[in-house]
Coordinates of C-alpha atoms in Angstrom, one line a residue:
F1 CA 0.0 0.0 0.0
H2 CA 1.2 3.5 -0.8
V3 CA 0.4 6.5 1.3
I4 CA -1.0 9.2 -1.0
N5 CA -3.4 12.1 -0.8
C6 CA -6.7 10.6 -2.0
G7 CA -8.6 13.8 -1.7
T8 CA -12.1 12.9 -0.6
E9 CA -11.8 9.2 -1.4
N10 CA -11.1 6.7 1.4
V11 CA -9.3 4.1 -0.7
I12 CA -8.2 3.4 -4.3
L13 CA -8.2 -0.2 -5.5
G14 CA -6.1 -1.0 -8.6
L15 CA -7.3 -3.1 -11.5
P16 CA -4.7 -5.9 -10.8
W17 CA -6.1 -6.2 -7.2
L18 CA -9.7 -6.2 -8.4
Q19 CA -8.9 -8.8 -11.1
E20 CA -7.1 -11.1 -8.6
N21 CA -9.7 -10.9 -5.8
N22 CA -12.8 -10.5 -8.0
P23 CA -14.8 -8.8 -5.1
V24 CA -18.6 -8.7 -4.9
V25 CA -19.7 -5.1 -4.7
D26 CA -23.0 -4.1 -3.1
W27 CA -23.4 -0.5 -4.2
R28 CA -26.6 0.2 -2.2
M29 CA -25.0 -1.1 1.1
G30 CA -21.6 0.3 0.3
T31 CA -19.8 -3.0 0.9
L32 CA -17.1 -5.0 -0.8
S33 CA -17.0 -8.7 -0.1
I34 CA -13.9 -10.9 -0.9
D35 CA -14.6 -14.6 -1.0
E36 CA -11.6 -16.6 0.0
K37 CA -10.8 -20.1 -1.1
T38 CA -11.6 -21.3 2.5
D39 CA -15.3 -20.4 2.0
R40 CA -14.9 -17.6 4.5
S41 CA -15.5 -14.1 3.4
K42 CA -14.3 -10.8 4.8
E43 CA -16.4 -7.7 4.3
L44 CA -14.9 -4.2 4.0
R45 CA -17.4 -1.5 4.8
R46 CA -17.4 2.0 3.3
N47 CA -16.1 3.5 6.6
I48 CA -13.0 1.4 7.3
S49 CA -11.8 1.7 10.9
S50 CA -8.2 2.2 11.5
V51 CA -5.7 1.4 14.2
A52 CA -3.2 4.1 14.7
I53 CA 0.6 3.4 14.8
E54 CA 1.0 4.6 18.4
E55 CA 0.1 8.2 17.9
P56 CA -0.9 9.2 14.4
T57 CA 1.6 11.6 12.8
I58 CA 0.8 14.2 10.2
N59 CA 3.4 15.2 7.6
P60 CA 3.1 19.0 7.4
N61 CA 4.3 19.0 3.8
N62 CA 1.3 17.1 2.4
S63 CA -1.0 16.7 5.5
L64 CA -1.1 12.9 5.2
L65 CA -2.2 10.8 8.2
R66 CA -0.2 7.6 8.4
K67 CA -2.1 4.6 9.8
I68 CA -2.8 0.9 9.5
T69 CA -6.2 0.2 8.0
T70 CA -8.2 -3.0 7.9
A71 CA -7.0 -3.4 4.2
T72 CA -3.4 -3.2 5.3
E73 CA -4.0 -5.9 8.0
L74 CA -5.6 -8.1 5.4
A75 CA -2.6 -7.7 3.1
Q76 CA -0.2 -8.6 5.9
E77 CA -2.3 -11.7 6.7
E78 CA -2.3 -12.7 3.0
H79 CA 1.4 -12.2 2.7
K80 CA 2.0 -14.6 5.7
K81 CA -0.2 -17.3 4.0
K82 CA 1.8 -17.4 0.8
P83 CA 4.0 -20.5 0.6
K84 CA 7.7 -20.1 0.5
A85 CA 9.3 -20.5 -2.9
V86 CA 10.8 -24.0 -3.4
L87 CA 14.1 -24.2 -5.4
P88 CA 13.7 -26.4 -8.4
E89 CA 15.9 -29.6 -8.4
E90 CA 18.0 -28.4 -11.4
Y91 CA 19.1 -25.3 -9.4
K92 CA 20.1 -27.2 -6.2
D93 CA 23.8 -26.9 -7.1
F94 CA 23.4 -23.1 -7.1
A95 CA 21.4 -22.8 -3.8
S96 CA 23.9 -20.4 -2.3
V97 CA 23.1 -17.9 -5.0
F98 CA 19.4 -17.8 -3.9
E99 CA 20.1 -17.6 -0.1
K100 CA 19.8 -14.4 1.7
P101 CA 23.3 -13.1 2.8
S102 CA 24.0 -13.6 6.5
D103 CA 23.6 -10.5 8.6
G104 CA 26.7 -8.7 9.6
V105 CA 28.8 -10.0 6.7
L106 CA 29.8 -7.6 4.1
P107 CA 31.7 -8.4 0.9
P108 CA 35.4 -7.5 0.9
S109 CA 36.4 -3.9 0.2
R110 CA 37.1 -3.4 -3.5
P111 CA 38.7 -0.5 -5.5
Y112 CA 35.3 0.4 -7.0
D113 CA 33.4 0.8 -3.6
H114 CA 30.7 3.5 -3.7
A115 CA 31.7 7.1 -3.2
I116 CA 30.2 10.4 -4.1
N117 CA 32.9 13.0 -4.9
L118 CA 31.5 16.6 -4.6
V119 CA 32.6 19.3 -7.0
E120 CA 34.5 22.3 -5.7
N121 CA 32.3 25.2 -4.6
F122 CA 29.4 22.8 -3.7
I123 CA 26.7 24.6 -1.7
P124 CA 24.7 22.1 0.4
K125 CA 20.9 22.1 -0.1
V126 CA 18.7 22.7 2.9
A127 CA 16.7 19.5 3.7
K128 CA 14.3 19.4 6.7
A129 CA 14.2 16.2 8.8
Y130 CA 10.9 14.3 8.6
P131 CA 9.0 14.0 11.9
L132 CA 9.3 10.5 13.3
S133 CA 6.9 8.9 15.8
P134 CA 8.5 7.7 19.1
S135 CA 8.7 4.1 17.8
E136 CA 10.2 5.3 14.5
R137 CA 12.8 7.3 16.5
E138 CA 13.7 4.2 18.5
S139 CA 13.9 2.1 15.4
A140 CA 16.2 4.8 13.8
E141 CA 18.5 4.8 16.8
K142 CA 18.6 1.0 16.8
F143 CA 19.3 0.9 13.0
I144 CA 22.1 3.4 13.2
K145 CA 23.8 1.7 16.3
E146 CA 23.6 -1.8 14.8
N147 CA 24.9 -0.7 11.4
L148 CA 27.7 1.4 12.8
R149 CA 28.8 -1.6 15.0
E150 CA 28.7 -4.0 12.1
G151 CA 30.6 -1.6 9.8
K152 CA 27.8 -1.3 7.3
I153 CA 27.7 2.5 7.7
C154 CA 30.1 5.0 8.9
P155 CA 29.8 8.6 10.2
S156 CA 29.4 11.0 7.2
K157 CA 31.9 13.6 6.3
S158 CA 29.6 15.1 3.7
P159 CA 28.3 18.7 4.1
Q160 CA 25.0 17.5 2.5
A161 CA 22.4 15.5 4.4
A162 CA 19.3 13.6 3.3
P163 CA 16.0 13.2 5.2
F164 CA 15.5 9.8 6.8
F165 CA 12.1 8.0 7.2
F166 CA 10.5 4.6 7.5
V167 CA 8.1 2.7 5.2
G168 CA 6.0 -0.2 6.7
K169 CA 6.7 -3.6 5.3
K170 CA 4.1 -6.3 4.8
D171 CA 5.2 -8.2 7.9
G172 CA 4.6 -5.1 10.0
S173 CA 8.3 -4.2 10.5
L174 CA 9.8 -0.9 9.3
R175 CA 12.1 -0.4 6.3
P176 CA 14.5 2.6 6.7
C177 CA 14.7 4.9 3.7
Q178 CA 16.6 8.0 2.8
D179 CA 15.1 10.7 0.6
Y180 CA 18.0 11.6 -1.7

């Protein structure tokens, strides 16, 4: 799900989602029913209730309220139900290529490691920090401490900074992002 300014609309459902779920719409009652393969159905009403992430936060730049809705909770449940991918037999010899890298292990340093070389007379742009909720602030501190300790990041020497924020993942955890 993407957080966008929907104007007066409560939700926008894309064609791929509608085609995959083939919901039953009752226009008079304002309901949308999704029949699951388990013969259970969930009903989403016109006024979907929301559960705030701790305290709702408003981004003053675009006045968006970030929250978890019933639809987000359903998407997270559906993601958990999906079976894990099984590696076909013909690829078993290459299983290490498909495995996630172990945490805390970086590839060896190479001559072409990433660097941004600034031009002379560079004037840094002003970038305001995004407001973070208390849980996001705690997650940011934890992320920075862990990654400094593991050597994945280092203190910046750059005169330019970029705002930092989080995006919710399907499993409910937070993905740190930088707005370059």
